[in-house]
Coordinates of C-alpha atoms in Angstrom, one line a residue:
Chain A
M1 CA -0.1 0.1 0.0
A2 CA 1.4 3.4 -0.9
N3 CA 2.1 5.4 2.2
G4 CA 0.9 8.3 0.9
E5 CA -3.0 6.8 1.2
N6 CA -2.2 6.4 4.8
Q7 CA -1.8 9.6 5.5
N8 CA -4.7 10.5 4.3
P9 CA -6.3 12.8 7.1
N10 CA -9.8 11.6 5.4
P11 CA -11.0 10.0 9.1
N12 CA -13.8 7.9 7.1
P13 CA -12.1 4.9 5.1
I14 CA -15.6 3.7 3.3
E15 CA -15.0 7.3 1.5
A16 CA -11.6 6.2 0.4
T17 CA -10.4 5.9 -3.3
P18 CA -12.4 3.0 -5.5
G19 CA -10.0 0.2 -5.0
A20 CA -9.9 0.5 -1.4
A21 CA -12.8 -1.8 -0.7
A22 CA -10.7 -5.0 -2.5
R23 CA -7.4 -3.9 -0.2
T24 CA -7.4 -6.0 2.6
I25 CA -4.8 -6.2 5.8
T26 CA -3.4 -9.6 7.1
L27 CA -3.6 -10.3 10.7
K28 CA -2.4 -12.9 13.1
T29 CA -4.2 -13.5 15.9
A30 CA -2.2 -15.1 19.3
D31 CA -3.4 -18.8 18.4
G32 CA -2.1 -18.6 15.0
E33 CA -5.3 -17.8 13.0
I34 CA -4.8 -15.7 10.2
F35 CA -7.7 -13.3 9.0
E36 CA -7.8 -11.3 5.9
V37 CA -9.8 -8.0 6.9
E38 CA -10.8 -5.1 4.6
E39 CA -8.9 -2.1 4.9
A40 CA -11.7 0.1 5.7
V41 CA -12.3 -2.1 8.9
A42 CA -8.9 -2.5 9.9
M43 CA -8.2 1.2 9.9
E44 CA -10.8 1.4 12.8
F45 CA -8.2 -0.4 14.8
A46 CA -6.0 2.2 15.8
T47 CA -3.2 -0.1 16.9
V48 CA -3.3 -1.6 13.6
K49 CA -3.6 2.0 11.7
S50 CA 0.0 2.7 13.5
F51 CA 1.4 -0.3 12.3
F52 CA 1.2 0.3 8.6
E53 CA 1.8 4.5 8.8
D54 CA 5.5 3.0 10.0
D55 CA 7.0 3.6 6.5
A56 CA 9.2 0.5 7.4
V57 CA 6.2 -1.9 7.3
S58 CA 4.9 -3.3 4.1
A59 CA 1.4 -3.5 3.4
T60 CA 1.3 -7.2 2.8
T61 CA 3.1 -8.1 6.0
P62 CA 0.9 -10.1 8.1
M63 CA 0.4 -7.9 11.3
P64 CA 0.9 -10.3 15.1
L65 CA -1.9 -9.2 17.1
P66 CA 0.0 -11.1 20.3
N67 CA -2.8 -10.2 22.7
V68 CA -5.9 -10.9 20.6
S69 CA -7.5 -14.4 20.2
G70 CA -9.0 -15.6 16.8
S71 CA -12.7 -15.8 18.6
A72 CA -12.1 -12.5 20.1
L73 CA -11.0 -10.9 16.6
S74 CA -13.7 -12.3 14.6
R75 CA -16.3 -10.6 17.4
V76 CA -14.3 -6.8 16.7
I77 CA -14.8 -7.5 13.1
T78 CA -18.3 -8.2 13.2
Y79 CA -18.7 -5.4 15.5
C80 CA -16.8 -2.3 13.5
R81 CA -18.0 -4.0 10.1
R82 CA -21.9 -3.2 11.2
S83 CA -20.7 0.1 12.9
L84 CA -19.1 1.4 9.8
E85 CA -22.0 0.4 7.8
I86 CA -24.1 2.5 10.1
R87 CA -22.0 5.6 10.2
S88 CA -22.3 5.3 6.4
K89 CA -25.5 6.4 6.4
L90 CA -24.8 9.2 8.4
P91 CA -24.9 12.5 6.0
S92 CA -21.2 13.7 5.6
P93 CA -20.9 17.3 7.2
S94 CA -20.0 19.7 4.6
P95 CA -16.7 21.4 5.3
A96 CA -18.1 24.8 3.6
A97 CA -21.6 25.1 5.8
S98 CA -21.1 26.3 9.1
A99 CA -21.7 23.6 11.8
A100 CA -25.3 25.1 12.6
E101 CA -26.4 24.9 9.1
A102 CA -24.9 21.9 8.4
V103 CA -27.8 20.1 10.5
G104 CA -31.4 20.1 8.4
E105 CA -34.2 18.5 9.2
G106 CA -33.2 15.4 7.3
D107 CA -30.1 15.4 8.7
L108 CA -31.4 15.0 12.3
E109 CA -33.7 12.0 10.9
A110 CA -30.8 10.4 9.4
E111 CA -29.1 10.8 12.7
K112 CA -31.7 9.5 14.8
T113 CA -32.4 6.3 12.7
A114 CA -28.8 5.4 12.9
K115 CA -28.5 6.0 17.0
Q116 CA -31.3 3.6 17.1
E117 CA -30.0 0.9 14.6
R118 CA -26.4 1.5 16.6
K119 CA -28.7 1.1 19.9
D120 CA -30.5 -2.3 18.9
F121 CA -27.7 -3.7 17.4
E122 CA -25.4 -3.2 20.5
A123 CA -28.0 -4.6 22.4
E124 CA -28.2 -8.0 20.4
F125 CA -24.4 -8.2 19.9
L126 CA -23.7 -9.0 23.6
K127 CA -26.8 -10.5 24.7
D128 CA -25.3 -14.2 24.8
E129 CA -21.9 -13.4 25.5
S130 CA -20.5 -14.7 29.1
N131 CA -18.6 -12.4 31.7
E132 CA -15.5 -14.0 30.3
D133 CA -16.7 -13.4 26.7
V134 CA -17.1 -9.6 27.2
K135 CA -13.8 -9.2 29.3
E136 CA -11.9 -10.9 26.9
L137 CA -13.4 -8.1 23.8
I138 CA -12.9 -5.5 26.2
L139 CA -8.8 -6.6 26.6
A140 CA -8.9 -6.9 22.6
A141 CA -10.5 -3.8 21.8
N142 CA -8.3 -2.0 24.4
Y143 CA -5.0 -3.8 22.6
L144 CA -6.2 -2.8 19.2
N145 CA -7.2 0.8 20.7
I146 CA -11.0 0.7 19.1
K147 CA -12.3 3.7 20.9
E148 CA -16.0 3.1 19.9
L149 CA -16.2 -0.6 20.9
L150 CA -14.1 0.0 24.1
D151 CA -16.8 2.7 24.9
F152 CA -19.6 0.4 24.3
L153 CA -17.9 -2.4 26.3
C154 CA -17.2 -0.1 29.4
R155 CA -20.4 0.6 29.2
S156 CA -21.7 -2.9 29.3
V157 CA -19.1 -3.8 31.7
A158 CA -20.9 -1.2 33.8
V159 CA -24.0 -2.2 33.4
R160 CA -23.1 -6.0 34.3
I161 CA -21.3 -5.1 37.3
Q162 CA -24.1 -2.3 38.3
N163 CA -25.5 -3.3 42.4
K164 CA -23.6 -6.5 42.9
S165 CA -21.4 -7.2 46.0
V166 CA -18.1 -6.7 46.2
E167 CA -17.4 -10.6 45.9
Y168 CA -18.9 -10.4 42.7
V169 CA -17.0 -7.2 41.1
R170 CA -13.6 -8.9 42.3
K171 CA -14.5 -11.9 40.5
F172 CA -15.2 -10.3 38.0
F173 CA -12.5 -8.1 37.4
A174 CA -10.2 -11.1 38.9
I175 CA -9.2 -8.8 41.7
E176 CA -7.9 -10.2 44.9
G177 CA -8.6 -8.6 47.8
D178 CA -5.6 -7.0 49.9
Y179 CA -7.1 -5.6 52.8
T180 CA -6.7 -7.0 56.1
P181 CA -10.5 -8.6 57.5
E182 CA -10.4 -5.5 60.0
E183 CA -9.4 -2.8 57.2
E184 CA -12.4 -4.0 55.0
A185 CA -14.5 -4.2 58.0
R186 CA -13.8 -0.5 58.8
M187 CA -14.2 0.5 55.1
R188 CA -17.4 -1.1 54.8
E189 CA -18.6 0.6 58.0
E190 CA -17.3 4.0 56.5
N191 CA -18.9 3.5 53.2
A192 CA -22.3 2.2 54.8
W193 CA -24.8 4.2 52.9
A194 CA -23.1 2.6 49.7
F195 CA -23.9 -1.1 50.9
E196 CA -27.6 -0.3 50.9
G197 CA -29.7 -2.6 48.7
V198 CA -27.1 -4.2 46.7
D199 CA -28.6 -7.6 45.1
E200 CA -27.5 -11.1 46.3
D201 CA -24.5 -12.9 44.9
Chain B
M1 CA -18.5 8.6 23.4
D2 CA -19.1 11.8 24.7
E3 CA -16.5 14.0 25.3
S4 CA -14.8 13.1 28.6
G5 CA -14.3 9.5 28.9
L6 CA -11.7 7.5 27.1
N7 CA -10.4 10.7 25.1
Q8 CA -7.1 10.8 27.4
S9 CA -6.2 7.1 27.1
S10 CA -5.7 7.0 23.1
K11 CA -1.8 6.4 23.8
K12 CA -0.3 4.8 21.1
H13 CA 0.4 1.3 21.4
K14 CA 3.6 -0.1 20.2
L15 CA 3.6 -3.7 19.2
N16 CA 6.8 -4.4 20.9
E17 CA 5.7 -3.2 24.0
E18 CA 5.8 -6.0 27.0
Q19 CA 2.2 -5.6 28.2
G20 CA 0.3 -8.7 29.0
I21 CA 1.4 -10.7 26.2
V22 CA -1.5 -13.7 26.4
D23 CA -1.0 -16.1 29.1
G24 CA -3.1 -17.9 31.6
N25 CA -3.8 -14.2 32.5
T26 CA -5.6 -12.9 29.2
K27 CA -8.9 -12.3 30.7
C28 CA -8.0 -10.4 34.1
L29 CA -9.3 -7.0 33.5
E30 CA -6.6 -6.0 36.2
N31 CA -4.2 -5.5 33.2
L32 CA -6.6 -2.5 31.8
P33 CA -5.3 0.9 32.0
E34 CA -6.0 3.0 35.0
E35 CA -8.4 5.2 33.0
I36 CA -10.4 2.5 31.4
L37 CA -11.4 1.6 34.7
R38 CA -11.9 4.9 36.1
Y39 CA -14.1 5.4 33.1
I40 CA -16.1 2.2 33.8
I41 CA -16.2 3.2 37.3
S42 CA -17.4 6.9 36.5
L43 CA -20.6 5.2 34.6
L44 CA -21.9 3.4 37.5
P45 CA -24.4 5.1 39.9
T46 CA -22.6 7.1 43.2
N47 CA -23.1 4.1 45.4
D48 CA -21.7 1.6 43.1
A49 CA -18.6 3.7 42.4
V50 CA -17.5 4.2 45.7
R51 CA -18.2 0.4 46.7
T52 CA -15.2 -0.3 44.5
S53 CA -12.9 1.1 46.8
I54 CA -13.2 -1.8 48.8
L55 CA -11.9 -4.2 45.9
C56 CA -8.6 -4.0 46.6
K57 CA -5.9 -1.3 47.4
R58 CA -4.8 -0.4 43.7
W59 CA -8.9 0.5 43.3
E60 CA -9.1 2.6 46.9
Y61 CA -9.3 5.8 45.1
L62 CA -10.1 5.2 41.5
W63 CA -13.7 6.5 42.2
T64 CA -12.6 9.6 43.2
S65 CA -12.6 11.4 39.8
I66 CA -16.3 10.4 39.1
P67 CA -17.9 13.6 37.3
N68 CA -21.5 12.4 38.1
L69 CA -22.4 12.1 42.0
G70 CA -26.1 11.3 42.6
F71 CA -27.6 10.8 46.2
K72 CA -31.3 10.5 47.2
I73 CA -32.5 9.5 50.5
G74 CA -34.4 6.3 50.7
S75 CA -35.3 5.6 54.3
K76 CA -35.4 8.0 56.8
A77 CA -33.7 5.8 59.4
K78 CA -30.7 5.6 57.6
R79 CA -30.7 9.2 57.5
K80 CA -27.4 9.9 59.4
L81 CA -25.7 7.5 57.5
F82 CA -26.9 9.1 54.2
M83 CA -25.7 12.1 55.3
N84 CA -22.0 11.2 56.1
F85 CA -21.9 9.2 53.4
V86 CA -22.7 12.8 50.8
E87 CA -20.2 14.3 52.7
R88 CA -17.4 11.6 52.7
V89 CA -18.2 11.6 48.7
L90 CA -17.4 14.8 48.4
L91 CA -14.5 15.3 50.8
L92 CA -12.7 12.8 48.9
H93 CA -13.7 13.6 45.3
D94 CA -10.6 14.7 43.8
S95 CA -10.0 18.3 42.0
S96 CA -11.1 16.9 38.4
D97 CA -14.9 18.3 37.7
I98 CA -17.9 17.6 39.2
K99 CA -20.3 17.4 36.0
Q100 CA -23.5 16.6 37.9
F101 CA -24.7 16.7 41.4
I102 CA -28.0 15.3 42.1
L103 CA -29.3 15.6 46.1
Y104 CA -32.6 14.6 47.2
C105 CA -33.1 15.1 51.0
D106 CA -35.0 16.3 53.8
V107 CA -33.8 19.7 55.8
L108 CA -34.7 19.0 59.2
H109 CA -33.0 21.8 61.2
D110 CA -30.3 24.6 60.9
G111 CA -27.4 21.8 61.0
D112 CA -28.7 20.1 57.9
A113 CA -29.4 23.6 56.1
S114 CA -26.0 24.8 56.7
R115 CA -24.1 20.9 55.9
I116 CA -26.4 21.0 52.5
K117 CA -25.3 24.6 51.4
A118 CA -21.8 23.5 51.9
W119 CA -22.0 20.4 50.0
I120 CA -23.7 22.7 47.0
S121 CA -21.0 25.1 47.4
S122 CA -18.4 22.2 47.0
A123 CA -20.1 21.1 43.8
V124 CA -19.8 24.8 42.4
R125 CA -16.1 25.0 43.2
H126 CA -16.3 21.7 41.3
N127 CA -17.2 23.7 38.1
V128 CA -20.6 22.1 38.6
Q129 CA -22.8 22.0 35.0
E130 CA -26.0 20.6 36.1
L131 CA -27.6 20.9 39.5
V132 CA -30.9 19.2 40.6
F133 CA -32.2 19.4 44.2
K134 CA -35.0 18.3 46.1
L135 CA -35.0 19.4 49.1
N136 CA -37.8 18.8 51.6
I137 CA -37.8 21.9 53.9
S138 CA -39.4 21.9 57.3
E139 CA -38.6 25.7 57.9
E140 CA -40.3 28.4 56.3
Q141 CA -37.7 29.6 54.6
F142 CA -34.1 28.7 53.1
S143 CA -31.5 30.1 51.1
L144 CA -29.0 28.6 48.6
P145 CA -25.4 29.7 48.9
H146 CA -24.3 32.6 47.1
C147 CA -21.9 31.3 45.0
L148 CA -24.4 29.3 42.9
F149 CA -26.2 32.4 41.6
T150 CA -23.2 33.4 39.9
C151 CA -21.8 30.1 38.7
V152 CA -20.5 30.3 35.6
T153 CA -20.3 26.7 34.6
L154 CA -23.7 26.0 35.2
T155 CA -26.0 25.1 32.4
K156 CA -29.1 23.3 34.2
L157 CA -30.2 24.2 37.5
R158 CA -33.6 22.0 39.0
F159 CA -34.8 22.3 42.4
Y160 CA -37.9 21.7 44.9
I161 CA -37.6 23.8 47.6
P162 CA -41.1 24.0 49.0
C163 CA -40.8 27.1 51.1
V164 CA -39.9 30.6 50.9
L165 CA -36.3 31.0 48.7
K166 CA -34.5 33.7 49.9
L167 CA -32.7 35.2 47.2
P168 CA -29.2 36.8 47.5
P169 CA -28.7 40.6 46.0
T170 CA -26.6 39.4 43.0
I171 CA -27.8 36.8 40.5
Y172 CA -26.1 36.2 37.2
F173 CA -25.9 32.5 35.8
T174 CA -23.7 33.4 32.6
N175 CA -24.3 29.6 30.8
L176 CA -27.8 28.4 32.5
K177 CA -30.0 26.9 29.5
I178 CA -32.1 25.3 31.8
L179 CA -34.0 26.5 34.8
S180 CA -37.0 24.5 36.5
V181 CA -38.2 25.7 39.5
R182 CA -40.7 23.6 41.3
N183 CA -42.8 24.4 44.5
V184 CA -41.2 27.4 45.5
T185 CA -42.6 30.2 47.2
F186 CA -41.2 33.8 45.9
S187 CA -40.5 35.9 48.3
D188 CA -40.8 39.4 46.7
D189 CA -41.2 41.1 43.5
H190 CA -37.3 42.6 43.5
S191 CA -35.6 39.4 44.2
T192 CA -37.9 37.5 41.9
Q193 CA -37.3 39.7 39.3
K194 CA -33.2 39.8 39.7
L195 CA -33.8 36.0 39.4
F196 CA -35.8 36.6 36.3
S197 CA -33.4 38.8 34.7
G198 CA -29.8 37.0 35.2
L199 CA -30.5 34.6 32.9
P200 CA -28.9 35.8 29.6
V201 CA -29.0 32.5 28.0
L202 CA -31.4 30.8 29.5
E203 CA -33.5 28.4 26.7
E204 CA -36.0 26.7 29.0
M205 CA -37.9 27.5 31.9
F206 CA -40.4 25.3 33.8
L207 CA -42.2 27.2 36.8
V208 CA -44.2 24.4 38.4
D209 CA -46.3 24.5 41.1
C210 CA -44.8 27.8 42.8
I211 CA -46.6 30.4 44.8
W212 CA -47.0 33.9 43.3
V213 CA -48.9 35.3 46.4
N214 CA -46.1 37.6 47.4
L215 CA -45.6 39.2 44.3
T216 CA -47.4 42.1 42.5
A217 CA -45.4 42.0 39.3
V218 CA -42.3 40.5 37.8
S219 CA -41.3 40.0 33.9
I220 CA -39.6 37.1 32.1
S221 CA -37.5 38.4 29.4
S222 CA -34.3 35.9 28.6
P223 CA -33.9 36.7 24.5
K224 CA -32.9 33.1 23.8
L225 CA -35.9 31.7 26.0
H226 CA -37.8 29.0 23.5
C227 CA -39.8 27.0 26.0
L228 CA -42.0 28.3 28.7
V229 CA -43.7 26.2 31.0
I230 CA -45.6 27.5 33.7
I231 CA -48.0 25.2 36.2
D232 CA -50.0 26.6 38.9
D233 CA -51.6 24.7 41.2
E234 CA -55.3 25.2 42.2
E235 CA -54.7 25.3 46.2
N236 CA -51.8 27.8 45.8
S237 CA -54.1 30.4 43.9
N238 CA -55.0 33.6 45.8
D239 CA -58.5 35.2 45.4
E240 CA -56.8 38.6 45.3
D241 CA -55.5 40.0 42.6
G242 CA -52.5 38.0 41.3
C243 CA -49.3 38.7 40.2
Q244 CA -49.0 40.4 36.7
V245 CA -46.5 38.3 34.6
M246 CA -45.1 39.9 31.8
I247 CA -43.6 37.5 29.2
F248 CA -41.4 39.1 26.9
G249 CA -40.2 36.4 24.7
P250 CA -39.0 37.3 21.2
G251 CA -37.4 33.8 20.6
L252 CA -40.2 31.9 22.4
K253 CA -41.4 29.0 20.2
T254 CA -43.6 27.2 22.7
F255 CA -45.9 28.2 25.8
T256 CA -47.5 26.1 28.1
Y257 CA -49.6 27.2 30.5
Y258 CA -51.5 24.7 33.4
G259 CA -53.8 25.6 36.0
P260 CA -56.6 28.3 37.1
L261 CA -54.5 31.5 35.8
C262 CA -54.4 32.6 39.4
N263 CA -52.2 35.1 37.9
D264 CA -52.3 37.8 35.2
Y265 CA -50.2 36.3 32.0
C266 CA -49.2 38.5 29.2
L267 CA -46.8 37.8 26.1
Y268 CA -45.4 40.8 24.9
N269 CA -43.5 40.6 21.9
S270 CA -43.2 37.0 21.0
C271 CA -43.2 36.9 17.2
S272 CA -41.6 33.4 17.2
L273 CA -44.6 31.7 19.4
E274 CA -45.3 28.7 17.2
R275 CA -47.3 26.7 19.8
V276 CA -49.6 26.9 22.5
V277 CA -51.3 24.8 25.2
I278 CA -53.3 26.1 27.4
N279 CA -54.9 23.8 29.8
F280 CA -57.5 25.7 32.0
D281 CA -59.3 24.7 34.3
P282 CA -61.6 27.4 35.5
R283 CA -63.6 25.9 38.8
K284 CA -64.1 29.2 39.7
T285 CA -65.7 31.0 36.8
A286 CA -65.2 34.6 37.1
R287 CA -64.9 37.7 35.1
Q288 CA -61.5 38.2 36.5
V289 CA -60.4 34.8 35.3
A290 CA -62.3 35.3 32.1
Y291 CA -60.2 38.7 31.4
R292 CA -57.2 36.7 32.1
M293 CA -57.5 34.2 29.5
Y294 CA -58.5 37.2 26.5
R295 CA -55.3 39.0 27.6
L296 CA -53.4 36.1 27.6
L297 CA -55.0 35.1 24.0
S298 CA -54.1 38.4 22.7
G299 CA -50.6 38.3 23.3
L300 CA -50.5 35.2 20.7
S301 CA -49.4 37.1 17.7
T302 CA -48.2 34.0 15.5
V303 CA -49.3 31.0 16.9
K304 CA -49.7 28.1 14.5
K305 CA -51.0 25.5 17.1
L306 CA -52.9 26.2 19.5
K307 CA -54.0 23.2 22.3
L308 CA -56.9 24.1 24.5
S309 CA -58.7 22.6 27.3
S310 CA -62.3 22.3 27.8
G311 CA -61.8 24.8 30.6
A312 CA -60.1 26.8 28.5
V313 CA -62.5 26.9 25.9
E314 CA -65.0 27.7 28.6
G315 CA -62.6 30.5 29.3
I316 CA -62.7 31.8 26.0
D317 CA -66.3 31.8 25.8
L318 CA -66.5 33.6 29.3
S319 CA -63.9 36.0 28.0
V320 CA -66.3 36.8 25.0
N321 CA -69.2 36.9 26.8
C322 CA -68.3 39.8 29.2
K323 CA -66.4 41.5 26.6
N324 CA -69.5 42.4 24.8
A325 CA -72.8 41.0 24.4
D326 CA -72.2 39.8 20.4
A327 CA -70.3 37.1 22.0
I328 CA -67.5 37.9 19.3
L329 CA -63.9 38.2 20.3
D330 CA -63.2 41.8 20.1
P331 CA -60.9 43.1 18.8
V332 CA -59.5 39.4 18.0
P333 CA -56.5 38.0 19.2
P334 CA -54.0 38.6 16.3
C335 CA -53.1 35.0 16.0
F336 CA -56.9 34.0 15.0
L337 CA -56.6 36.7 12.0
S338 CA -53.3 35.5 10.9
H339 CA -51.2 32.7 11.7
L340 CA -53.4 29.9 13.5
R341 CA -53.9 26.6 11.5
C342 CA -54.8 24.2 13.8
I343 CA -56.7 24.4 16.9
K344 CA -57.0 21.2 19.1
V345 CA -59.3 20.9 21.9
Y346 CA -59.3 18.4 24.0
C347 CA -62.5 17.6 26.4
C348 CA -63.6 15.1 28.9
A349 CA -66.2 13.4 27.5
E350 CA -68.7 14.4 29.8
V351 CA -68.5 17.8 29.2
Q352 CA -67.6 18.1 25.8
N353 CA -71.1 18.6 24.7
Q354 CA -72.3 21.4 26.8
L355 CA -68.8 23.1 26.2
L356 CA -68.2 22.8 22.6
H357 CA -71.3 24.3 21.5
P358 CA -70.8 27.7 22.8
L359 CA -67.2 27.1 21.2
V360 CA -68.5 26.0 18.0
G361 CA -70.4 29.0 18.1
Q362 CA -67.4 30.8 18.3
V363 CA -65.0 29.3 16.0
L364 CA -67.5 29.4 13.3
E365 CA -67.4 33.3 13.8
V366 CA -63.4 33.1 13.8
L367 CA -63.9 30.7 10.8
S368 CA -65.3 33.1 8.8
F369 CA -62.2 35.4 10.0
R370 CA -60.0 33.4 7.9
F371 CA -59.3 30.0 9.2
S372 CA -57.2 28.2 7.0
C373 CA -58.1 25.0 8.8
L374 CA -59.6 23.8 11.7
F375 CA -59.1 20.7 13.7
L376 CA -61.5 19.3 16.3
N377 CA -60.7 15.6 17.4
L378 CA -64.1 15.1 17.9
P379 CA -66.0 13.1 14.6
F380 CA -69.5 13.6 16.0
L381 CA -68.9 17.6 15.7
A382 CA -67.0 17.0 12.4
G383 CA -70.1 16.5 10.7
R384 CA -71.5 19.8 12.1
L385 CA -68.8 22.1 11.4
R386 CA -68.3 20.7 7.9
V387 CA -72.2 22.1 7.4
H388 CA -71.7 25.1 8.6
C389 CA -68.2 26.4 7.4
S390 CA -68.6 24.8 3.9
G391 CA -66.6 27.2 1.2
I392 CA -63.5 27.8 4.0
T393 CA -62.6 24.5 4.8
S394 CA -64.0 20.7 3.2
T395 CA -61.5 18.8 5.3
L396 CA -61.1 19.4 8.8
M397 CA -58.3 17.9 9.2
R398 CA -55.6 19.7 6.9
P399 CA -52.2 20.4 7.6
E400 CA -50.9 23.9 7.1
G401 CA -50.4 25.3 3.6

């Protein structure tokens, strides 16, 4: 891939030059799986993007992802593909018009539809995923540095640990409590109000 | 994601970084960068966020940068725990901004009042943007800290304070866009006027169940105000003259009024007004009230959509009758002659017949004054109307234009 292409400031890869759709990037996961990913999707991963921005790296080099499993990557790709699709339905803001003028009635409508579509898709996306899967995804999203997905996963994690006991949350984050029993008892007392109405495990 | 959140976390990942290479520990979220952990905590309700301090030592103070703080007292028995908790959270919160501060609690004595004021001041010092209070006050009057009334960062302020609210001498909300005042007894003309005059960029105002008895005349005149909602409680209406409320709303688009018209509300200069809802229940129908109704309608010069309750219809009728014997709105309020495209009347099933008959008579008069469309959501009347106003409109539900 030409490096000039990579430095293109256009943040929306969907609008990249014709022929870009054909380009793929090869990613190799921790468990040795090889993924051929459309460039537009792969460029959503900030980590991958900056890897290929390095002049020394040829576009044909498979990029190793030592922190991401094949199963996680395939989910991440599914998310990013859909996310790009939804985003492409949004009207692209024209740089000529001022921000206020650019938002017409139709644009607002499109924005609303896209927002709802994203909401529905996200609600479905993690419906059957276990806590373990969500955790694996959040680590992958963090490693690949995909802001949108990471934000969505953080929100999902918050929902999953809300109103749960300290023990449950410790288990979720794989945290070992390192307070002495006395310290912990004191802290519980100091924050007694925060322990009102917590769910049973 | 919004402007806060993970922005600061987008540090570049380098492949050669020796971070968390896959081993048995892949799924250990402890490996996540601290800013992501903080972000997750910030998405939790305040109680949950503070509870994370008990997970382990690393997490002890992670919650202290949460931007949204919400405290709502549940059972009164746990009051002391609640008060101590709020205080503790505010004391431990780090120097980062508090975006939103919500407080629902009872104010039982002076000691409480001064504590609560200190909390509010603390939020103001943390550049608070949105404040919501529901304070059940047992005293006759209450004041909020003075610094609140000149808070530069505040964009939304909503409060329920059911007593006389004492206001400070200086009020200027540089950035306040939304103000909602509930159950407050306004103390006097002068200070209330200061409040209404210190809102240079206000866009939405809600005055709900407030008590106006101490006031004789005030004006509301925020240039950017586009939505005004006033709800008056029947019980709070005084039989006396009421307050004269002058509303100068050059940018006002919607105006909603619910209540017995215990005050004289008048709109001036409302040349952008498009939608008006008047839900008026004249249990004590009086000449005075009818006159107020007429005055209110007279201020609606550019309204396109008018939604009236059956009571308001009755109010029009009364205002007409007491205006002159010919039962014509005279002079006809300007919107009836120019902009009004849609009148919506909603009625209780039992009274609609009696109430609408005079209206229909009335509206027909007005129809002949260039209504382009009349919309009554009552099919049994529709037939009747068509007969009477054929030639003006053949369909009773026709959109503008």
